[in-house]
Coordinates of C-alpha atoms in Angstrom, one line a residue:
Chain A
M490 CA 91.8 111.1 -35.4
T491 CA 93.5 108.7 -33.0
E492 CA 95.0 109.9 -29.7
H493 CA 98.6 111.1 -29.3
I494 CA 101.3 108.8 -28.1
V495 CA 101.8 111.3 -25.3
S496 CA 98.3 111.5 -23.7
S497 CA 98.9 114.8 -21.9
Y498 CA 99.2 116.4 -25.3
D499 CA 95.6 115.4 -26.0
D500 CA 94.7 116.9 -22.6
D501 CA 96.5 120.2 -23.5
L502 CA 94.7 120.4 -26.8
K503 CA 91.4 119.7 -25.2
E504 CA 91.9 122.4 -22.6
I505 CA 92.5 124.9 -25.4
S506 CA 89.4 123.8 -27.4
D507 CA 87.3 123.7 -24.2
G508 CA 88.5 127.2 -23.4
V509 CA 87.3 128.4 -26.8
I510 CA 84.0 126.6 -26.4
N511 CA 83.5 128.2 -23.0
M512 CA 84.1 131.6 -24.5
G513 CA 81.5 130.8 -27.1
D514 CA 79.0 129.8 -24.5
E515 CA 79.6 133.1 -22.6
V516 CA 79.2 135.2 -25.8
L517 CA 76.0 133.3 -26.8
G518 CA 74.7 133.9 -23.2
A519 CA 75.5 137.6 -23.7
L520 CA 73.7 137.7 -27.1
N521 CA 70.7 136.0 -25.4
N522 CA 70.7 138.7 -22.8
I523 CA 71.0 141.4 -25.5
E524 CA 67.8 140.1 -27.1
T525 CA 66.0 140.4 -23.7
L526 CA 67.6 143.8 -23.2
L527 CA 66.4 145.2 -26.4
K528 CA 62.9 143.9 -25.7
N529 CA 62.7 145.1 -22.1
N530 CA 65.2 148.0 -21.9
D531 CA 66.5 146.3 -18.7
H532 CA 69.3 148.4 -17.2
E533 CA 70.2 145.8 -14.6
L534 CA 70.7 143.2 -17.4
A535 CA 72.8 145.7 -19.3
K536 CA 75.1 146.0 -16.2
K537 CA 75.3 142.2 -16.0
I538 CA 76.4 142.0 -19.6
I539 CA 79.1 144.6 -19.1
K540 CA 80.4 142.7 -16.0
N541 CA 80.3 139.4 -17.9
D542 CA 82.5 140.8 -20.6
L543 CA 85.4 140.6 -18.1
I544 CA 84.8 136.9 -17.9
I545 CA 85.0 136.6 -21.7
N546 CA 88.2 138.5 -21.7
D547 CA 89.7 136.3 -18.9
L548 CA 88.7 133.2 -20.8
G549 CA 90.4 134.6 -23.9
Q550 CA 93.6 135.4 -21.9
S551 CA 93.5 131.9 -20.6
V552 CA 93.3 130.4 -24.1
E553 CA 96.2 132.6 -25.2
N554 CA 98.3 131.4 -22.2
K555 CA 97.6 127.8 -23.0
V556 CA 98.4 128.3 -26.7
F557 CA 101.7 130.0 -25.7
N558 CA 102.6 127.0 -23.5
I559 CA 101.7 124.4 -26.1
L560 CA 103.6 126.1 -28.9
A561 CA 106.7 126.2 -26.6
S562 CA 106.4 122.7 -25.3
R563 CA 104.9 120.6 -28.1
Q564 CA 105.6 122.4 -31.4
P565 CA 102.3 121.2 -32.9
M566 CA 102.1 120.1 -36.5
A567 CA 99.3 119.6 -39.1
I568 CA 95.8 119.2 -37.5
D569 CA 97.2 120.1 -34.0
L570 CA 98.8 123.3 -35.4
R571 CA 95.6 124.2 -37.1
I572 CA 93.7 123.7 -33.8
V573 CA 96.1 125.8 -31.9
F574 CA 96.4 128.6 -34.4
S575 CA 92.7 128.8 -34.9
A576 CA 92.0 128.8 -31.2
V577 CA 94.0 132.1 -30.9
K578 CA 92.0 133.6 -33.8
I579 CA 88.6 132.4 -32.7
S580 CA 89.2 133.6 -29.1
L581 CA 90.0 137.0 -30.5
Y582 CA 86.8 137.0 -32.6
L583 CA 84.7 136.0 -29.6
E584 CA 86.4 138.6 -27.5
R585 CA 85.3 141.2 -30.0
C586 CA 81.8 139.8 -29.9
G587 CA 81.9 140.3 -26.2
D588 CA 83.0 143.9 -26.7
M589 CA 80.1 144.5 -29.1
C590 CA 77.6 143.2 -26.6
K591 CA 79.2 145.5 -24.0
G592 CA 78.9 148.4 -26.5
I593 CA 75.2 147.7 -27.0
S594 CA 74.7 147.5 -23.2
N595 CA 76.5 150.8 -22.7
R596 CA 74.2 152.5 -25.2
V597 CA 71.2 151.1 -23.4
L598 CA 72.5 152.4 -20.1
K599 CA 72.9 155.8 -21.7
G600 CA 69.1 155.7 -22.3
D601 CA 69.2 155.2 -26.1
L602 CA 66.2 152.9 -26.0
N603 CA 64.2 155.3 -23.7
E604 CA 64.4 158.0 -26.3
A605 CA 64.0 156.0 -29.4
Q606 CA 60.3 155.1 -29.1
S607 CA 60.5 153.1 -32.3
P608 CA 59.1 149.7 -31.6
E609 CA 59.2 148.6 -35.2
T610 CA 62.9 149.3 -35.4
I611 CA 63.6 147.7 -32.1
S612 CA 61.7 144.7 -33.2
L613 CA 63.9 144.4 -36.3
L614 CA 67.0 144.7 -34.0
V615 CA 65.7 141.9 -31.9
N616 CA 65.3 139.8 -35.0
M617 CA 68.8 140.6 -36.1
C618 CA 70.1 139.7 -32.7
S619 CA 68.3 136.4 -32.9
M620 CA 69.8 135.6 -36.3
V621 CA 73.3 136.5 -35.1
H622 CA 72.8 134.4 -32.0
S623 CA 71.7 131.5 -34.2
N624 CA 74.6 131.8 -36.6
L625 CA 77.2 132.0 -33.8
G626 CA 75.5 129.1 -32.0
I627 CA 75.7 126.9 -35.2
V628 CA 79.4 127.6 -35.9
M629 CA 80.4 127.1 -32.3
E630 CA 78.5 123.8 -32.3
D631 CA 80.4 122.8 -35.4
Y632 CA 83.7 123.9 -33.8
S633 CA 83.0 121.7 -30.7
K634 CA 82.3 118.7 -32.9
K635 CA 85.2 119.4 -35.3
E636 CA 82.7 119.5 -38.2
C637 CA 82.2 122.2 -40.8
D638 CA 79.2 121.6 -43.0
N639 CA 76.9 123.9 -41.1
S640 CA 79.6 126.5 -40.7
V641 CA 79.8 126.7 -44.5
K642 CA 76.0 127.3 -44.6
V643 CA 76.4 130.1 -42.0
W644 CA 79.3 131.6 -44.0
K645 CA 77.1 131.7 -47.1
S646 CA 74.1 133.0 -45.3
D647 CA 75.7 136.1 -43.7
S648 CA 74.3 138.1 -46.5
E649 CA 70.8 137.6 -44.8
I650 CA 72.1 139.5 -41.8
D651 CA 73.6 142.2 -44.0
S652 CA 70.3 142.5 -45.8
L653 CA 68.5 142.9 -42.5
Y654 CA 71.1 145.5 -41.4
S655 CA 70.4 147.4 -44.6
E656 CA 66.7 147.2 -44.0
I657 CA 67.1 148.6 -40.5
L658 CA 69.3 151.3 -41.8
M659 CA 66.7 152.4 -44.4
D660 CA 63.9 152.1 -41.8
I661 CA 65.8 154.5 -39.5
L662 CA 66.7 156.9 -42.3
N663 CA 63.1 157.0 -43.6
S664 CA 61.9 157.7 -40.0
I665 CA 64.4 160.5 -39.7
K666 CA 63.2 162.0 -43.1
T667 CA 59.6 161.9 -42.1
N668 CA 60.3 163.1 -38.5
P669 CA 63.5 165.1 -38.3
D670 CA 62.9 165.9 -34.6
A671 CA 63.4 162.2 -33.8
T672 CA 67.0 162.2 -35.3
D673 CA 68.8 162.3 -31.9
A674 CA 66.6 159.5 -30.6
L675 CA 66.9 157.2 -33.7
V676 CA 70.6 157.6 -34.6
P677 CA 71.8 155.6 -31.6
L678 CA 69.8 152.6 -32.9
L679 CA 72.1 152.7 -36.0
F680 CA 75.0 152.0 -33.7
I681 CA 73.2 149.0 -32.1
A682 CA 72.5 147.6 -35.6
R683 CA 76.1 148.1 -36.6
Y684 CA 77.3 146.3 -33.4
L685 CA 75.1 143.3 -34.2
E686 CA 76.2 143.3 -37.9
R687 CA 79.8 143.1 -36.7
V688 CA 79.0 140.2 -34.4
G689 CA 77.5 138.5 -37.5
D690 CA 80.8 139.1 -39.3
Q691 CA 82.7 137.5 -36.4
A692 CA 80.4 134.4 -36.7
T693 CA 81.5 134.0 -40.3
N694 CA 85.1 134.4 -39.2
V695 CA 84.6 131.6 -36.8
A696 CA 83.1 129.6 -39.6
E697 CA 86.2 130.2 -41.7
E698 CA 88.5 129.1 -38.9
T699 CA 86.4 126.0 -38.2
Y700 CA 86.5 125.0 -41.8
F701 CA 90.3 125.5 -41.8
V702 CA 90.7 123.3 -38.7
V703 CA 88.7 120.5 -40.2
T704 CA 89.9 120.6 -43.8
G705 CA 93.2 122.4 -43.8
E706 CA 91.8 124.5 -46.6
D707 CA 90.9 128.2 -46.9
L708 CA 87.1 128.6 -47.0
E709 CA 87.3 132.1 -48.5
G710 CA 89.5 130.9 -51.4
L711 CA 87.5 127.8 -52.1
E712 CA 84.0 129.0 -51.8
K713 CA 84.0 132.7 -52.9
T714 CA 83.8 131.8 -56.5
E715 CA 81.0 129.5 -55.9
V716 CA 79.1 132.1 -53.9
E717 CA 79.8 134.8 -56.5
N718 CA 78.5 132.5 -59.2
E719 CA 75.3 131.8 -57.3
T720 CA 74.6 135.5 -56.8
T721 CA 75.6 136.6 -60.4
F722 CA 72.7 136.9 -62.8
Chain B
M1154 CA 100.6 111.8 -53.5
V1155 CA 103.0 109.2 -54.7
D1156 CA 102.4 105.7 -53.4
G1157 CA 105.1 104.0 -55.5
T1158 CA 103.5 103.0 -58.7
E1159 CA 104.5 104.7 -61.9
N1160 CA 100.9 105.4 -62.8
D1161 CA 100.5 107.4 -59.7
I1162 CA 103.2 109.8 -60.7
K1163 CA 101.6 113.0 -62.1
P1164 CA 103.6 115.0 -64.5
N1165 CA 104.6 118.2 -62.8
G1166 CA 102.6 117.1 -59.8
N1167 CA 103.8 116.1 -56.4
Y1168 CA 106.4 113.8 -57.9
S1169 CA 108.5 116.9 -58.5
S1170 CA 107.3 120.5 -58.0
D1171 CA 109.5 122.0 -60.7
N1172 CA 111.3 121.3 -63.9
N1173 CA 114.7 121.5 -62.2
L1174 CA 114.7 117.8 -61.4
L1175 CA 118.2 116.6 -60.5
I1176 CA 117.7 113.1 -59.0
D1177 CA 115.1 111.0 -60.6
C1178 CA 114.2 107.7 -58.8
K1179 CA 111.7 105.4 -60.3
N1180 CA 110.3 102.1 -59.0
V1181 CA 113.2 101.5 -56.6
D1182 CA 113.1 98.2 -54.7
V1183 CA 115.8 97.4 -52.1
F1184 CA 116.3 94.0 -50.5
Y1185 CA 118.6 93.0 -47.6
G1186 CA 118.8 89.3 -48.4
D1187 CA 115.2 88.1 -48.5
K1188 CA 113.9 91.1 -46.6
Q1189 CA 112.5 93.9 -48.7
A1190 CA 113.4 97.3 -47.3
L1191 CA 112.0 99.6 -50.0
Y1192 CA 108.9 99.0 -52.2
N1193 CA 108.7 100.5 -55.6
V1194 CA 109.7 104.0 -54.5
S1195 CA 109.5 106.8 -57.1
L1196 CA 110.7 110.2 -56.0
G1197 CA 112.1 113.2 -57.8
I1198 CA 114.5 115.6 -56.0
N1199 CA 115.0 119.1 -57.3
E1200 CA 118.2 120.8 -57.8
K1201 CA 119.4 123.3 -55.2
E1202 CA 116.7 122.5 -52.8
V1203 CA 116.7 120.8 -49.4
T1204 CA 114.5 117.6 -49.4
S1205 CA 113.8 116.0 -46.0
L1206 CA 113.1 112.3 -45.7
I1207 CA 111.1 111.6 -42.6
G1208 CA 109.4 108.5 -41.1
P1209 CA 109.7 106.1 -38.1
S1210 CA 112.8 104.0 -37.6
G1211 CA 113.1 101.2 -40.0
C1212 CA 110.9 102.9 -42.6
G1213 CA 113.6 102.8 -45.3
K1214 CA 114.6 106.5 -45.4
S1215 CA 118.3 105.9 -44.7
T1216 CA 118.3 102.9 -47.1
F1217 CA 116.9 105.2 -49.8
L1218 CA 119.4 107.9 -49.0
R1219 CA 122.3 105.4 -49.3
C1220 CA 120.9 104.3 -52.7
L1221 CA 121.7 107.8 -54.0
N1222 CA 125.5 107.5 -53.8
R1223 CA 125.6 103.7 -54.0
M1224 CA 126.6 103.3 -50.4
N1225 CA 124.5 100.2 -50.2
D1226 CA 126.9 98.5 -52.6
V1227 CA 129.2 97.8 -49.7
I1228 CA 126.6 95.6 -48.1
D1229 CA 126.9 92.2 -49.6
S1230 CA 123.3 91.1 -49.0
C1231 CA 121.8 94.3 -50.4
S1232 CA 120.3 94.2 -53.9
I1233 CA 118.6 97.1 -55.7
S1234 CA 116.3 97.3 -58.7
G1235 CA 114.6 100.2 -60.4
N1236 CA 116.1 103.3 -61.8
I1237 CA 118.0 106.1 -60.3
K1238 CA 119.2 108.9 -62.6
I1239 CA 121.2 112.0 -61.6
N1240 CA 121.3 114.6 -64.3
G1241 CA 119.8 112.0 -66.6
E1242 CA 122.6 109.5 -66.0
D1243 CA 121.7 106.1 -64.6
I1244 CA 124.0 105.8 -61.6
Y1245 CA 123.6 102.0 -61.5
N1246 CA 124.9 101.7 -65.0
P1247 CA 127.8 99.1 -64.8
H1248 CA 130.1 101.6 -66.6
I1249 CA 129.7 104.2 -63.8
D1250 CA 132.8 104.9 -61.8
V1251 CA 131.5 104.7 -58.2
V1252 CA 134.4 106.6 -56.7
E1253 CA 133.9 109.4 -59.1
L1254 CA 130.1 109.3 -58.4
R1255 CA 130.7 109.6 -54.7
S1256 CA 133.0 112.6 -55.3
R1257 CA 129.9 114.3 -56.8
I1258 CA 127.7 113.2 -53.9
G1259 CA 129.0 114.0 -50.4
M1260 CA 127.6 112.4 -47.3
V1261 CA 127.4 113.4 -43.7
F1262 CA 126.5 110.9 -41.1
Q1263 CA 124.7 110.8 -37.8
K1264 CA 127.8 110.7 -35.7
P1265 CA 130.6 113.1 -36.7
N1266 CA 133.4 110.8 -38.1
P1267 CA 136.5 112.9 -38.8
F1268 CA 139.5 110.9 -39.9
P1269 CA 142.2 110.4 -37.3
K1270 CA 144.2 113.1 -39.0
S1271 CA 144.7 116.8 -38.6
V1272 CA 141.9 119.3 -39.4
F1273 CA 143.7 120.3 -42.5
D1274 CA 144.2 116.8 -43.7
N1275 CA 140.6 115.9 -43.1
V1276 CA 139.5 118.6 -45.5
A1277 CA 142.4 118.0 -48.0
Y1278 CA 141.8 114.2 -48.0
G1279 CA 139.1 114.2 -50.7
P1280 CA 140.8 116.6 -53.2
R1281 CA 144.0 114.5 -52.8
L1282 CA 142.3 111.2 -53.2
H1283 CA 140.5 112.2 -56.4
G1284 CA 143.7 113.9 -57.6
K1285 CA 141.8 117.2 -58.1
I1286 CA 144.5 119.3 -56.5
T1287 CA 148.2 118.8 -56.3
D1288 CA 149.5 122.3 -55.8
K1289 CA 150.2 123.1 -52.2
D1290 CA 149.0 126.7 -52.3
E1291 CA 145.9 125.7 -54.2
M1292 CA 145.2 123.0 -51.5
H1293 CA 145.6 125.6 -48.7
H1294 CA 143.1 127.8 -50.6
K1295 CA 140.7 124.9 -51.0
V1296 CA 140.9 123.9 -47.4
E1297 CA 140.3 127.5 -46.2
A1298 CA 137.4 128.0 -48.7
S1299 CA 135.8 124.7 -47.6
L1300 CA 136.1 125.6 -43.9
V1301 CA 134.8 129.1 -44.5
R1302 CA 131.8 127.6 -46.4
A1303 CA 131.2 125.2 -43.5
G1304 CA 131.2 128.1 -41.1
L1305 CA 134.2 126.7 -39.2
W1306 CA 137.1 128.8 -40.4
D1307 CA 137.0 131.6 -37.9
E1308 CA 136.7 129.1 -35.0
I1309 CA 139.6 126.8 -36.0
K1310 CA 141.9 128.7 -38.3
D1311 CA 144.6 128.5 -35.7
R1312 CA 144.1 124.8 -35.0
L1313 CA 144.5 123.4 -38.5
N1314 CA 147.3 121.0 -37.4
E1315 CA 145.3 119.6 -34.4
P1316 CA 143.5 116.3 -34.8
G1317 CA 140.0 116.6 -36.2
T1318 CA 138.9 114.5 -33.3
S1319 CA 139.9 117.1 -30.8
L1320 CA 137.2 119.5 -31.9
S1321 CA 133.7 119.7 -30.2
G1322 CA 130.9 117.5 -31.6
G1323 CA 129.3 120.4 -33.5
Q1324 CA 132.7 121.5 -34.9
Q1325 CA 133.5 117.9 -35.9
Q1326 CA 130.2 117.7 -37.8
R1327 CA 130.9 120.9 -39.6
L1328 CA 134.4 119.6 -40.4
C1329 CA 132.8 116.6 -42.0
I1330 CA 130.6 118.9 -44.1
A1331 CA 133.8 120.9 -45.0
R1332 CA 135.4 117.6 -46.0
A1333 CA 132.3 116.7 -48.1
I1334 CA 132.2 120.0 -50.0
A1335 CA 136.0 120.1 -50.5
V1336 CA 135.5 117.9 -53.6
D1337 CA 132.9 120.2 -55.1
P1338 CA 129.9 117.8 -55.0
E1339 CA 126.6 118.6 -56.6
I1340 CA 124.7 116.8 -53.9
I1341 CA 125.1 116.5 -50.1
L1342 CA 123.4 113.6 -48.4
M1343 CA 122.9 114.0 -44.6
D1344 CA 121.8 111.1 -42.4
E1345 CA 120.5 112.6 -39.2
P1346 CA 123.4 115.1 -39.1
C1347 CA 122.2 116.8 -35.8
S1348 CA 121.0 113.9 -33.7
A1349 CA 124.2 113.8 -31.7
L1350 CA 124.5 117.5 -31.3
D1351 CA 123.3 120.0 -28.7
P1352 CA 120.8 122.8 -29.8
I1353 CA 123.5 125.4 -30.4
A1354 CA 125.5 123.1 -32.6
T1355 CA 122.3 122.0 -34.3
A1356 CA 121.4 125.6 -35.0
K1357 CA 124.8 126.2 -36.6
I1358 CA 124.3 123.1 -38.9
E1359 CA 120.9 124.3 -39.9
E1360 CA 122.2 127.7 -40.6
L1361 CA 124.8 126.1 -42.7
I1362 CA 122.3 123.9 -44.6
D1363 CA 120.4 127.1 -45.4
E1364 CA 123.5 128.7 -46.9
L1365 CA 124.6 125.6 -48.7
K1366 CA 121.4 125.1 -50.6
T1367 CA 122.2 128.0 -52.9
N1368 CA 125.0 125.9 -54.3
Y1369 CA 124.1 122.3 -53.5
T1370 CA 121.2 119.9 -53.6
I1371 CA 120.7 118.5 -50.1
V1372 CA 118.8 115.4 -49.1
I1373 CA 118.5 115.1 -45.3
V1374 CA 117.1 112.3 -43.2
T1375 CA 115.8 113.6 -39.9
H1376 CA 113.7 112.4 -37.0
S1377 CA 112.9 116.0 -36.0
M1378 CA 109.8 117.2 -37.7
Q1379 CA 110.6 120.7 -36.7
Q1380 CA 114.0 120.4 -38.3
A1381 CA 112.4 119.2 -41.5
A1382 CA 110.0 122.1 -41.4
R1383 CA 112.8 124.6 -40.8
V1384 CA 115.4 123.5 -43.3
S1385 CA 113.6 121.8 -46.2
Q1386 CA 111.5 123.0 -49.1
R1387 CA 110.1 119.5 -49.8
T1388 CA 109.4 116.6 -47.5
A1389 CA 108.9 112.9 -48.2
F1390 CA 107.3 110.6 -45.7
F1391 CA 108.3 106.9 -45.7
H1392 CA 106.5 104.1 -43.8
L1393 CA 107.4 100.4 -43.8
G1394 CA 109.5 100.8 -46.9
N1395 CA 106.9 102.7 -48.9
L1396 CA 107.0 106.3 -49.9
I1397 CA 103.6 107.5 -48.5
E1398 CA 103.5 111.1 -49.4
V1399 CA 105.8 113.8 -50.8
G1400 CA 105.1 117.4 -51.2
D1401 CA 106.0 121.0 -50.3
T1402 CA 107.2 121.0 -46.7
E1403 CA 104.7 123.7 -45.8
N1404 CA 101.8 121.5 -47.0
I1405 CA 103.1 118.3 -45.3
F1406 CA 103.2 120.1 -41.9
R1407 CA 100.1 122.2 -42.4
S1408 CA 97.7 119.8 -43.9
P1409 CA 99.1 116.5 -45.2
E1410 CA 96.9 114.6 -47.7
N1411 CA 97.6 111.2 -46.2
E1412 CA 96.3 110.1 -42.8
Q1413 CA 99.4 108.1 -42.1
T1414 CA 101.5 111.2 -42.7
E1415 CA 99.3 113.3 -40.4
A1416 CA 99.4 110.6 -37.7
Y1417 CA 103.2 110.6 -37.9
V1418 CA 103.9 114.3 -37.9
T1419 CA 101.4 114.9 -35.1
G1420 CA 102.8 112.2 -32.8
R1421 CA 99.8 109.9 -33.1
Y1422 CA 101.6 107.1 -34.8
G1423 CA 101.4 104.2 -32.4

């Protein structure tokens, strides 16, 4: 796309996109730390993640303010309107991701990992975190390049994270069945898995928005049938 | 997308979204002397909808608008070919009564142009000219009804004998709309009707357009993308005399199909 006649309009739009990209970087950093946190039960790192959530929130607020101003001053149309509208939605999704990371950190600070003593389950959680991190990284990379091919792949592959979530769920429930005394220690891990699964959902939401920015089409409407067909026997 | 050739017109496609086609233009070429202003334009306009014509200056949108009530006839050097039908009737048929045609197609211009007559006579002018009303009481009723419809009655009901030119710009433009609808047209053509008005007067005209569309088919030329988005159901983008794209307004401003349209509506057109 060529530049606007009014060059400051390009600057304003870039500031909004950059704000979203910065939020994405912060959330990816938080997910990276969550992976380490789960491996090492590092309480100092948990505190750092909680503190960094404020930065994510501030970045989200800044994106919102810029969107507010550009709507009032430029009345964007077509691709510009899609960029602006999607920036608001993506920043909300990323803010929620930050909240999930904060939630996991809070659970760790409460001592959930001390009690759990379930290295297999924690290992699965680490894998899940890695997958979620990878998916969000891919869609944010697409967003920054205004591309969407890889976002579509991520959108279609979210079921892998859901499957892993189900596997962790079954793993924990089986452990509880065989050792009911460990119930209090294991249940909190369910919450951590749930948080990660929701971050995975937000990654697919970002994929949908990126697809909308690039194509002007609704990914859910266009692709759902195709995905359903693929998974129907 | 319609790019002007008949083969590109899809039945029930973008050419016209519905079956309520009122104005049917096919392969319209317009020349001013040797200079071609419109190239093979085919566009359908639906009844009781607002259709916006947008595009940069000189793109042919006003020329196209003036084809619809044969206003271009008054320009000696202007020649038109192609086919324009309203309600299935070829308006360029030699047997057409142009004065009667224009009574069915009102027009509002960029600058309010009330006649140098009283407010009352401005509105009564058309019905008198066309001999539609001769009874005095009936004329009073018609003038009042037209001013009410134009959203002007309450503001100027005590000033009916004052010159139309003494009203504010926005009131003058609404007076021109009242004058246009006093002859009960089917279609109202508006050529940048708000470009000389302040935002309040513009809002009143837009509100009026919204109300009028229940009874009239409106075609509006506008340079304001936001106005097109606000008031119209369908939008047509012209460029260098070609109709580039026509579609539902929502789609044109959300995700136009054509790159030139997108460049224009986003302010990237250089």
